[in-house]
PDB file of C-alpha atoms and ligand atoms in Angstrom:
ATOM      1  CA  MET A1367     118.440 -63.830 -51.440  1.00  0.00           C
ATOM      2  CA  PRO A1368     117.132 -66.204 -48.864  1.00  0.00           C
ATOM      3  CA  LYS A1369     118.702 -66.955 -45.607  1.00  0.00           C
ATOM      4  CA  THR A1370     119.576 -70.209 -44.234  1.00  0.00           C
ATOM      5  CA  PHE A1371     120.348 -71.641 -40.853  1.00  0.00           C
ATOM      6  CA  LEU A1372     122.924 -74.535 -40.132  1.00  0.00           C
ATOM      7  CA  ILE A1373     122.289 -76.288 -36.745  1.00  0.00           C
ATOM      8  CA  ASP A1374     125.296 -78.580 -36.027  1.00  0.00           C
ATOM      9  CA  THR A1375     124.020 -80.985 -33.202  1.00  0.00           C
ATOM     10  CA  SER A1376     127.827 -82.474 -32.879  1.00  0.00           C
ATOM     11  CA  ARG A1377     128.363 -78.908 -31.413  1.00  0.00           C
ATOM     12  CA  CYS A1378     125.272 -78.799 -29.191  1.00  0.00           C
ATOM     13  CA  THR A1379     125.736 -79.163 -25.518  1.00  0.00           C
ATOM     14  CA  ALA A1380     121.930 -78.433 -24.635  1.00  0.00           C
ATOM     15  CA  CYS A1381     122.780 -75.694 -22.692  1.00  0.00           C
ATOM     16  CA  ARG A1382     119.226 -74.122 -23.886  1.00  0.00           C
ATOM     17  CA  GLY A1383     120.409 -70.553 -24.145  1.00  0.00           C
ATOM     18  CA  CYS A1384     118.968 -70.413 -27.710  1.00  0.00           C
ATOM     19  CA  GLN A1385     115.287 -71.691 -26.054  1.00  0.00           C
ATOM     20  CA  LEU A1386     115.591 -68.580 -23.749  1.00  0.00           C
ATOM     21  CA  ALA A1387     117.092 -65.859 -25.895  1.00  0.00           C
ATOM     22  CA  CYS A1388     113.964 -66.721 -28.228  1.00  0.00           C
ATOM     23  CA  LYS A1389     111.698 -66.231 -25.176  1.00  0.00           C
ATOM     24  CA  GLU A1390     113.416 -63.086 -24.419  1.00  0.00           C
ATOM     25  CA  TRP A1391     113.485 -61.316 -27.803  1.00  0.00           C
ATOM     26  CA  HIS A1392     109.898 -62.260 -28.262  1.00  0.00           C
ATOM     27  CA  GLY A1393     108.424 -61.557 -24.927  1.00  0.00           C
ATOM     28  CA  LEU A1394     107.104 -64.737 -24.415  1.00  0.00           C
ATOM     29  CA  PRO A1395     106.157 -65.587 -20.480  1.00  0.00           C
ATOM     30  CA  ALA A1396     107.732 -68.452 -18.463  1.00  0.00           C
ATOM     31  CA  ASN A1397     106.287 -71.757 -18.465  1.00  0.00           C
ATOM     32  CA  LYS A1398     105.627 -73.774 -15.415  1.00  0.00           C
ATOM     33  CA  THR A1399     108.415 -76.642 -15.476  1.00  0.00           C
ATOM     34  CA  LYS A1400     108.575 -80.076 -14.221  1.00  0.00           C
ATOM     35  CA  GLN A1401     111.481 -82.536 -13.323  1.00  0.00           C
ATOM     36  CA  PHE A1402     110.851 -85.448 -15.153  1.00  0.00           C
ATOM     37  CA  GLY A1403     113.813 -87.488 -13.685  1.00  0.00           C
ATOM     38  CA  TRP A1404     114.539 -90.773 -15.491  1.00  0.00           C
ATOM     39  CA  GLY A1405     112.894 -89.870 -18.651  1.00  0.00           C
ATOM     40  CA  SER A1406     114.523 -86.494 -19.802  1.00  0.00           C
ATOM     41  CA  HIS A1407     115.880 -83.066 -18.952  1.00  0.00           C
ATOM     42  CA  GLN A1408     113.785 -81.740 -21.536  1.00  0.00           C
ATOM     43  CA  ASN A1409     111.518 -78.817 -20.507  1.00  0.00           C
ATOM     44  CA  PRO A1410     108.960 -78.139 -21.346  1.00  0.00           C
ATOM     45  CA  GLN A1411     108.052 -81.446 -23.059  1.00  0.00           C
ATOM     46  CA  ASP A1412     106.952 -79.681 -26.266  1.00  0.00           C
ATOM     47  CA  LEU A1413     106.574 -76.661 -28.144  1.00  0.00           C
ATOM     48  CA  ASN A1414     103.780 -74.544 -27.128  1.00  0.00           C
ATOM     49  CA  PRO A1415     102.700 -70.922 -28.034  1.00  0.00           C
ATOM     50  CA  ASN A1416     105.526 -69.645 -25.549  1.00  0.00           C
ATOM     51  CA  ASN A1417     108.222 -71.826 -26.935  1.00  0.00           C
ATOM     52  CA  TYR A1418     109.027 -71.204 -30.313  1.00  0.00           C
ATOM     53  CA  LYS A1419     112.391 -73.203 -29.823  1.00  0.00           C
ATOM     54  CA  LEU A1420     112.598 -76.459 -27.753  1.00  0.00           C
ATOM     55  CA  VAL A1421     116.021 -78.049 -27.193  1.00  0.00           C
ATOM     56  CA  ARG A1422     114.984 -81.741 -27.286  1.00  0.00           C
ATOM     57  CA  PHE A1423     117.010 -84.386 -25.249  1.00  0.00           C
ATOM     58  CA  SER A1424     116.862 -87.851 -26.423  1.00  0.00           C
ATOM     59  CA  GLU A1425     118.936 -90.910 -24.838  1.00  0.00           C
ATOM     60  CA  HIS A1426     119.211 -94.331 -25.928  1.00  0.00           C
ATOM     61  CA  LEU A1427     121.743 -97.443 -25.622  1.00  0.00           C
ATOM     62  CA  GLU A1428     124.606 -97.605 -28.136  1.00  0.00           C
ATOM     63  CA  ASP A1429     126.933-100.841 -27.572  1.00  0.00           C
ATOM     64  CA  ASP A1430     126.000-100.522 -24.099  1.00  0.00           C
ATOM     65  CA  VAL A1431     126.854 -96.977 -23.738  1.00  0.00           C
ATOM     66  CA  VAL A1432     124.222 -94.281 -22.991  1.00  0.00           C
ATOM     67  CA  ARG A1433     124.259 -91.916 -25.932  1.00  0.00           C
ATOM     68  CA  TRP A1434     122.540 -88.339 -25.643  1.00  0.00           C
ATOM     69  CA  ASN A1435     121.404 -86.530 -28.492  1.00  0.00           C
ATOM     70  CA  PHE A1436     120.282 -83.050 -28.622  1.00  0.00           C
ATOM     71  CA  PHE A1437     118.052 -81.172 -31.072  1.00  0.00           C
ATOM     72  CA  PRO A1438     117.143 -77.633 -30.980  1.00  0.00           C
ATOM     73  CA  ASP A1439     113.881 -77.958 -32.580  1.00  0.00           C
ATOM     74  CA  GLN A1440     112.169 -75.159 -34.393  1.00  0.00           C
ATOM     75  CA  CYS A1441     110.367 -74.129 -37.567  1.00  0.00           C
ATOM     76  CA  ARG A1442     112.229 -75.322 -40.707  1.00  0.00           C
ATOM     77  CA  HIS A1443     111.097 -72.347 -42.830  1.00  0.00           C
ATOM     78  CA  CYS A1444     110.380 -74.712 -45.827  1.00  0.00           C
ATOM     79  CA  GLU A1445     110.913 -73.378 -49.211  1.00  0.00           C
ATOM     80  CA  VAL A1446     107.875 -74.505 -50.436  1.00  0.00           C
ATOM     81  CA  ALA A1447     105.713 -74.506 -47.097  1.00  0.00           C
ATOM     82  CA  PRO A1448     102.963 -77.107 -46.924  1.00  0.00           C
ATOM     83  CA  CYS A1449     101.383 -75.135 -43.618  1.00  0.00           C
ATOM     84  CA  LYS A1450     101.094 -72.153 -46.036  1.00  0.00           C
ATOM     85  CA  GLU A1451      99.782 -74.241 -48.969  1.00  0.00           C
ATOM     86  CA  THR A1452      96.822 -75.476 -46.350  1.00  0.00           C
ATOM     87  CA  GLY A1453      96.367 -72.031 -44.639  1.00  0.00           C
ATOM     88  CA  ASP A1454      96.032 -70.467 -48.221  1.00  0.00           C
ATOM     89  CA  LEU A1455      92.909 -72.660 -48.888  1.00  0.00           C
ATOM     90  CA  TYR A1456      91.187 -70.939 -46.083  1.00  0.00           C
ATOM     91  CA  ARG A1457      92.169 -67.484 -45.646  1.00  0.00           C
ATOM     92  CA  GLU A1458      94.900 -66.295 -48.123  1.00  0.00           C
ATOM     93  CA  GLY A1459      97.561 -64.078 -46.578  1.00  0.00           C
ATOM     94  CA  ALA A1460      97.178 -65.224 -42.865  1.00  0.00           C
ATOM     95  CA  ILE A1461     100.652 -67.311 -43.532  1.00  0.00           C
ATOM     96  CA  VAL A1462     102.933 -65.137 -45.713  1.00  0.00           C
ATOM     97  CA  GLN A1463     106.504 -65.758 -47.122  1.00  0.00           C
ATOM     98  CA  ASP A1464     108.859 -62.843 -46.820  1.00  0.00           C
ATOM     99  CA  GLU A1465     110.265 -62.447 -50.209  1.00  0.00           C
ATOM    100  CA  LYS A1466     113.566 -61.236 -49.140  1.00  0.00           C
ATOM    101  CA  THR A1467     114.646 -63.472 -46.651  1.00  0.00           C
ATOM    102  CA  GLY A1468     112.447 -66.456 -47.379  1.00  0.00           C
ATOM    103  CA  ALA A1469     110.901 -66.801 -43.727  1.00  0.00           C
ATOM    104  CA  ILE A1470     107.367 -68.478 -43.618  1.00  0.00           C
ATOM    105  CA  LEU A1471     105.344 -65.840 -41.211  1.00  0.00           C
ATOM    106  CA  TYR A1472     102.075 -66.332 -39.248  1.00  0.00           C
ATOM    107  CA  THR A1473     100.167 -63.130 -39.001  1.00  0.00           C
ATOM    108  CA  ASP A1474      97.522 -62.009 -36.645  1.00  0.00           C
ATOM    109  CA  GLY A1475      95.014 -63.100 -39.561  1.00  0.00           C
ATOM    110  CA  THR A1476      95.835 -66.698 -38.176  1.00  0.00           C
ATOM    111  CA  ARG A1477      93.485 -66.041 -35.468  1.00  0.00           C
ATOM    112  CA  LYS A1478      90.753 -66.466 -37.719  1.00  0.00           C
ATOM    113  CA  PHE A1479      91.330 -70.101 -38.411  1.00  0.00           C
ATOM    114  CA  SER A1480      89.088 -72.338 -36.533  1.00  0.00           C
ATOM    115  CA  LYS A1481      90.450 -75.159 -34.450  1.00  0.00           C
ATOM    116  CA  GLU A1482      89.756 -77.562 -37.153  1.00  0.00           C
ATOM    117  CA  GLN A1483      91.534 -75.688 -39.763  1.00  0.00           C
ATOM    118  CA  PHE A1484      94.398 -75.134 -37.255  1.00  0.00           C
ATOM    119  CA  GLU A1485      94.613 -78.813 -36.916  1.00  0.00           C
ATOM    120  CA  GLU A1486      94.739 -79.241 -40.626  1.00  0.00           C
ATOM    121  CA  ILE A1487      97.652 -76.560 -40.877  1.00  0.00           C
ATOM    122  CA  ARG A1488      99.456 -78.398 -38.340  1.00  0.00           C
ATOM    123  CA  GLU A1489      99.048 -82.029 -39.706  1.00  0.00           C
ATOM    124  CA  SER A1490     100.236 -80.625 -43.049  1.00  0.00           C
ATOM    125  CA  CYS A1491     103.589 -79.508 -41.465  1.00  0.00           C
ATOM    126  CA  PRO A1492     106.175 -82.305 -42.050  1.00  0.00           C
ATOM    127  CA  TYR A1493     107.864 -81.452 -38.764  1.00  0.00           C
ATOM    128  CA  ASN A1494     104.859 -81.063 -36.311  1.00  0.00           C
ATOM    129  CA  ILE A1495     105.682 -77.221 -35.605  1.00  0.00           C
ATOM    130  CA  PRO A1496     102.605 -74.985 -35.526  1.00  0.00           C
ATOM    131  CA  ARG A1497     100.937 -74.295 -32.162  1.00  0.00           C
ATOM    132  CA  ARG A1498      97.603 -72.345 -31.433  1.00  0.00           C
ATOM    133  CA  ASN A1499      97.136 -70.152 -28.524  1.00  0.00           C
ATOM    134  CA  GLU A1500      93.819 -71.262 -26.991  1.00  0.00           C
ATOM    135  CA  LYS A1501      93.008 -67.669 -25.774  1.00  0.00           C
ATOM    136  CA  THR A1502      93.558 -65.791 -28.559  1.00  0.00           C
ATOM    137  CA  GLY A1503      93.489 -68.189 -31.324  1.00  0.00           C
ATOM    138  CA  ILE A1504      96.887 -67.002 -32.818  1.00  0.00           C
ATOM    139  CA  LEU A1505      98.925 -69.481 -34.335  1.00  0.00           C
ATOM    140  CA  SER A1506     102.785 -69.546 -33.472  1.00  0.00           C
ATOM    141  CA  LYS A1507     106.115 -70.658 -34.435  1.00  0.00           C
ATOM    142  CA  CYS A1508     109.649 -69.516 -34.899  1.00  0.00           C
ATOM    143  CA  THR A1509     109.794 -66.144 -37.203  1.00  0.00           C
ATOM    144  CA  MET A1510     113.316 -66.425 -38.248  1.00  0.00           C
ATOM    145  CA  CYS A1511     113.741 -63.462 -35.964  1.00  0.00           C
ATOM    146  CA  ASN A1512     112.782 -61.493 -39.354  1.00  0.00           C
ATOM    147  CA  ASP A1513     112.685 -58.182 -37.725  1.00  0.00           C
ATOM    148  CA  ARG A1514     116.305 -58.529 -36.308  1.00  0.00           C
ATOM    149  CA  VAL A1515     117.443 -60.027 -39.860  1.00  0.00           C
ATOM    150  CA  HIS A1516     115.907 -56.919 -41.702  1.00  0.00           C
ATOM    151  CA  LYS A1517     118.363 -54.810 -39.705  1.00  0.00           C
ATOM    152  CA  GLY A1518     121.277 -57.001 -40.553  1.00  0.00           C
ATOM    153  CA  MET A1519     121.372 -58.740 -36.977  1.00  0.00           C
ATOM    154  CA  LEU A1520     121.611 -62.388 -36.489  1.00  0.00           C
ATOM    155  CA  PRO A1521     118.645 -64.484 -35.323  1.00  0.00           C
ATOM    156  CA  SER A1522     118.376 -64.243 -31.327  1.00  0.00           C
ATOM    157  CA  CYS A1523     119.088 -67.753 -30.704  1.00  0.00           C
ATOM    158  CA  VAL A1524     122.083 -67.728 -33.171  1.00  0.00           C
ATOM    159  CA  LYS A1525     123.338 -64.889 -31.494  1.00  0.00           C
ATOM    160  CA  VAL A1526     123.648 -66.444 -28.175  1.00  0.00           C
ATOM    161  CA  CYS A1527     124.920 -69.799 -28.862  1.00  0.00           C
ATOM    162  CA  PRO A1528     128.212 -70.122 -26.839  1.00  0.00           C
ATOM    163  CA  THR A1529     129.522 -73.270 -28.780  1.00  0.00           C
ATOM    164  CA  GLY A1530     128.977 -72.227 -32.394  1.00  0.00           C
ATOM    165  CA  ALA A1531     126.248 -74.925 -32.928  1.00  0.00           C
ATOM    166  CA  MET A1532     124.284 -72.459 -35.094  1.00  0.00           C
ATOM    167  CA  ALA A1533     125.035 -70.564 -38.067  1.00  0.00           C
ATOM    168  CA  PHE A1534     123.197 -68.237 -40.271  1.00  0.00           C
ATOM    169  CA  GLY A1535     123.380 -66.445 -43.371  1.00  0.00           C
ATOM    170  CA  GLU A1536     122.920 -66.320 -47.253  1.00  0.00           C
ATOM    171  CA  ARG A1537     121.614 -69.739 -48.567  1.00  0.00           C
ATOM    172  CA  GLY A1538     124.937 -70.661 -50.792  1.00  0.00           C
ATOM    173  CA  GLU A1539     127.212 -69.767 -47.871  1.00  0.00           C
ATOM    174  CA  MET A1540     125.169 -71.907 -45.403  1.00  0.00           C
ATOM    175  CA  LEU A1541     124.895 -74.984 -47.786  1.00  0.00           C
ATOM    176  CA  LYS A1542     128.911 -74.730 -48.495  1.00  0.00           C
ATOM    177  CA  LEU A1543     129.381 -74.585 -44.787  1.00  0.00           C
ATOM    178  CA  ALA A1544     127.002 -77.471 -44.111  1.00  0.00           C
ATOM    179  CA  GLU A1545     129.057 -79.837 -46.614  1.00  0.00           C
ATOM    180  CA  GLU A1546     132.437 -78.880 -44.978  1.00  0.00           C
ATOM    181  CA  ARG A1547     131.064 -79.622 -41.505  1.00  0.00           C
ATOM    182  CA  LEU A1548     129.601 -82.708 -42.780  1.00  0.00           C
ATOM    183  CA  ALA A1549     132.697 -84.103 -44.095  1.00  0.00           C
ATOM    184  CA  THR A1550     134.586 -83.048 -40.757  1.00  0.00           C
ATOM    185  CA  VAL A1551     132.130 -84.655 -38.418  1.00  0.00           C
ATOM    186  CA  LYS A1552     131.804 -87.780 -40.618  1.00  0.00           C
ATOM    187  CA  LYS A1553     135.354 -88.640 -39.754  1.00  0.00           C
ATOM    188  CA  ARG A1554     134.037 -89.180 -36.091  1.00  0.00           C
ATOM    189  CA  PHE A1555     130.477 -90.196 -36.784  1.00  0.00           C
ATOM    190  CA  PRO A1556     130.256 -92.023 -40.318  1.00  0.00           C
ATOM    191  CA  ASN A1557     126.566 -92.096 -40.197  1.00  0.00           C
ATOM    192  CA  ALA A1558     126.295 -88.088 -39.853  1.00  0.00           C
ATOM    193  CA  MET A1559     123.784 -86.590 -42.461  1.00  0.00           C
ATOM    194  CA  LEU A1560     122.179 -83.468 -43.276  1.00  0.00           C
ATOM    195  CA  ALA A1561     118.463 -83.231 -42.587  1.00  0.00           C
ATOM    196  CA  ASP A1562     116.284 -82.267 -45.931  1.00  0.00           C
ATOM    197  CA  PRO A1563     118.849 -79.799 -47.127  1.00  0.00           C
ATOM    198  CA  ASP A1564     117.142 -79.101 -50.462  1.00  0.00           C
ATOM    199  CA  ASP A1565     113.867 -78.386 -49.027  1.00  0.00           C
ATOM    200  CA  VAL A1566     114.288 -76.104 -45.796  1.00  0.00           C
ATOM    201  CA  MET A1567     116.114 -73.206 -44.821  1.00  0.00           C
ATOM    202  CA  VAL A1568     116.869 -74.706 -41.440  1.00  0.00           C
ATOM    203  CA  ILE A1569     119.286 -77.345 -42.153  1.00  0.00           C
ATOM    204  CA  TYR A1570     120.149 -79.863 -39.181  1.00  0.00           C
ATOM    205  CA  LEU A1571     123.612 -81.632 -39.039  1.00  0.00           C
ATOM    206  CA  LEU A1572     122.805 -84.848 -37.301  1.00  0.00           C
ATOM    207  CA  THR A1573     125.525 -87.423 -36.143  1.00  0.00           C
ATOM    208  CA  ASP A1574     123.081 -90.241 -35.498  1.00  0.00           C
ATOM    209  CA  ALA A1575     120.114 -91.793 -37.212  1.00  0.00           C
ATOM    210  CA  PRO A1576     117.088 -89.165 -37.157  1.00  0.00           C
ATOM    211  CA  GLU A1577     114.826 -91.371 -35.176  1.00  0.00           C
ATOM    212  CA  ASN A1578     117.531 -91.212 -32.474  1.00  0.00           C
ATOM    213  CA  TYR A1579     116.788 -87.601 -32.175  1.00  0.00           C
ATOM    214  CA  HIS A1580     113.023 -86.618 -32.395  1.00  0.00           C
ATOM    215  CA  SER A1581     110.204 -88.363 -34.753  1.00  0.00           C
ATOM    216  CA  PHE A1582     109.909 -85.212 -36.809  1.00  0.00           C
ATOM    217  CA  ALA A1583     113.810 -84.520 -36.995  1.00  0.00           C
ATOM    218  CA  VAL A1584     113.321 -85.346 -41.036  1.00  0.00           C
ATOM    219  CA  ALA A1585     110.131 -85.166 -42.877  1.00  0.00           C
ATOM    220  CA  ALA A1586     108.720 -88.602 -42.994  1.00  0.00           C
ATOM    221  CA  ALA A1587     108.245 -89.510 -46.600  1.00  0.00           C
ATOM    222  CA  PRO A1588     104.939 -91.529 -45.971  1.00  0.00           C
ATOM    223  CA  GLN A1589     103.437 -88.664 -44.044  1.00  0.00           C
ATOM    224  CA  SER A1590     104.525 -86.267 -46.757  1.00  0.00           C
ATOM    225  CA  THR A1591     102.787 -88.341 -49.371  1.00  0.00           C
ATOM    226  CA  MET A1592      99.638 -88.506 -47.402  1.00  0.00           C
ATOM    227  CA  ASP A1593      99.590 -84.855 -46.831  1.00  0.00           C
ATOM    228  CA  ARG A1594     100.122 -83.996 -50.457  1.00  0.00           C
ATOM    229  CA  LYS A1595      97.342 -86.451 -51.370  1.00  0.00           C
ATOM    230  CA  ARG A1596      94.891 -84.701 -48.732  1.00  0.00           C
ATOM    231  CA  PHE A1597      96.064 -81.415 -50.182  1.00  0.00           C
ATOM    232  CA  LEU A1598      95.374 -82.399 -53.847  1.00  0.00           C
ATOM    233  CA  ALA A1599      92.109 -83.772 -52.567  1.00  0.00           C
ATOM    234  CA  LYS A1600      91.195 -80.209 -51.334  1.00  0.00           C
ATOM    235  CA  LEU A1601      92.106 -78.364 -54.273  1.00  0.00           C
ATOM    236  CA  ALA A1602      89.236 -80.267 -55.891  1.00  0.00           C
ATOM    237  CA  ARG A1603      86.815 -78.852 -53.566  1.00  0.00           C
ATOM    238  CA  PRO A1604      88.022 -75.394 -52.878  1.00  0.00           C
ATOM    239  CA  VAL A1605      85.208 -73.070 -53.760  1.00  0.00           C
ATOM    240  CA  THR A1606      83.198 -72.993 -50.646  1.00  0.00           C
ATOM    241  CA  ARG A1607      86.250 -73.372 -48.306  1.00  0.00           C
ATOM    242  CA  MET A1608      87.881 -70.443 -49.895  1.00  0.00           C
ATOM    243  CA  THR A1609      84.952 -68.143 -49.369  1.00  0.00           C
ATOM    244  CA  GLU A1610      84.357 -69.548 -45.621  1.00  0.00           C
ATOM    245  CA  LYS A1611      84.577 -66.795 -42.972  1.00  0.00           C
ATOM    246  CA  ALA A1612      86.073 -68.536 -39.941  1.00  0.00           C
TER     247      ALA A1612
HETATM  248 FE1  LIG B2692     113.385 -68.065 -32.100  1.00  0.00          FE
HETATM  249 FE2  LIG B2692     114.291 -66.225 -33.698  1.00  0.00          FE
HETATM  250 FE3  LIG B2692     115.555 -68.572 -33.278  1.00  0.00          FE
HETATM  251 FE4  LIG B2692     113.241 -68.661 -34.551  1.00  0.00          FE
HETATM  252  S1  LIG B2692     115.234 -67.491 -35.201  1.00  0.00           S
HETATM  253  S2  LIG B2692     113.813 -69.909 -32.775  1.00  0.00           S
HETATM  254  S3  LIG B2692     112.182 -66.993 -33.552  1.00  0.00           S
HETATM  255  S4  LIG B2692     115.253 -66.968 -31.821  1.00  0.00           S
HETATM  256 FE1  LIG B2693     105.382 -74.431 -42.087  1.00  0.00          FE
HETATM  257 FE2  LIG B2693     105.961 -76.614 -40.670  1.00  0.00          FE
HETATM  258 FE3  LIG B2693     107.639 -75.704 -42.818  1.00  0.00          FE
HETATM  259 FE4  LIG B2693     107.515 -74.509 -40.651  1.00  0.00          FE
HETATM  260  S1  LIG B2693     108.218 -76.454 -40.763  1.00  0.00           S
HETATM  261  S2  LIG B2693     107.144 -73.592 -42.701  1.00  0.00           S
HETATM  262  S3  LIG B2693     105.493 -74.510 -39.862  1.00  0.00           S
HETATM  263  S4  LIG B2693     105.421 -76.591 -42.816  1.00  0.00           S
HETATM  264 FE1  LIG B2694     122.750 -76.049 -28.310  1.00  0.00          FE
HETATM  265 FE2  LIG B2694     123.712 -73.789 -28.536  1.00  0.00          FE
HETATM  266 FE3  LIG B2694     121.155 -74.010 -28.330  1.00  0.00          FE
HETATM  267 FE4  LIG B2694     123.064 -74.180 -26.287  1.00  0.00          FE
HETATM  268  S1  LIG B2694     122.368 -72.397 -27.565  1.00  0.00           S
HETATM  269  S2  LIG B2694     121.350 -75.594 -26.547  1.00  0.00           S
HETATM  270  S3  LIG B2694     124.767 -75.171 -27.399  1.00  0.00           S
HETATM  271  S4  LIG B2694     122.112 -74.909 -30.086  1.00  0.00           S
END
């Protein structure tokens, strides 16, 4: 039975506990941070091989009032993952899907992808998630804490969230919870919505338009169409690529 997250941004206070818990569980080193002052308290500025999770800060004016939106960004573990489809064209088995949890996992085999192949994998992701370690060549992103989940534990980020902004469990239960929370949140935020709930295993409840959170809060339809076309074009010429040794 696949697992699913619900990330309810109406409850997120941007404490960044999830971001740190993720680093701690995976033994990821610290990043040098910088105060950007007027722009954002977001740190670091983007996902990177040492940050599988990043709490994004976004502020904008709404009726002359500053509104802050917080978005704990991570891999969505797509039901049919474009990054895996692209990776399989070059090196089948480097990116895998766990049959039990549904997690999309990057193995050590991803170090065999060339830089150009990585760029294609990253571009095929509708949420701009995969990152590459320039020293080792390994591609990285959220693992769904698959090791913890297989032992019956919650993902590290979900476990530490102090406000209950994140929930994790069986997909049916999470979809039901998402609809219930949406109905509640809509009373205060009429434009509240669920981001791509049918396609991903990390469902965000947004209280505002997706573009007021982050450029990739939802999968952009034109980009997905372009990626699909690119994918189909590659399928027409797979023979040399599939046998290529990167
Ligand atoms: Fe990090 Fe695990 Fe949360 Fe993914 S599920 S963001 S790997 S703590
Ligand atoms: Fe792959 Fe991107 Fe989907 Fe994650 S969000 S499974 S990196 S395509
Ligand atoms: Fe938001 Fe919870 Fe993460 Fe804190 S731990 S930033 S409240 S999702």
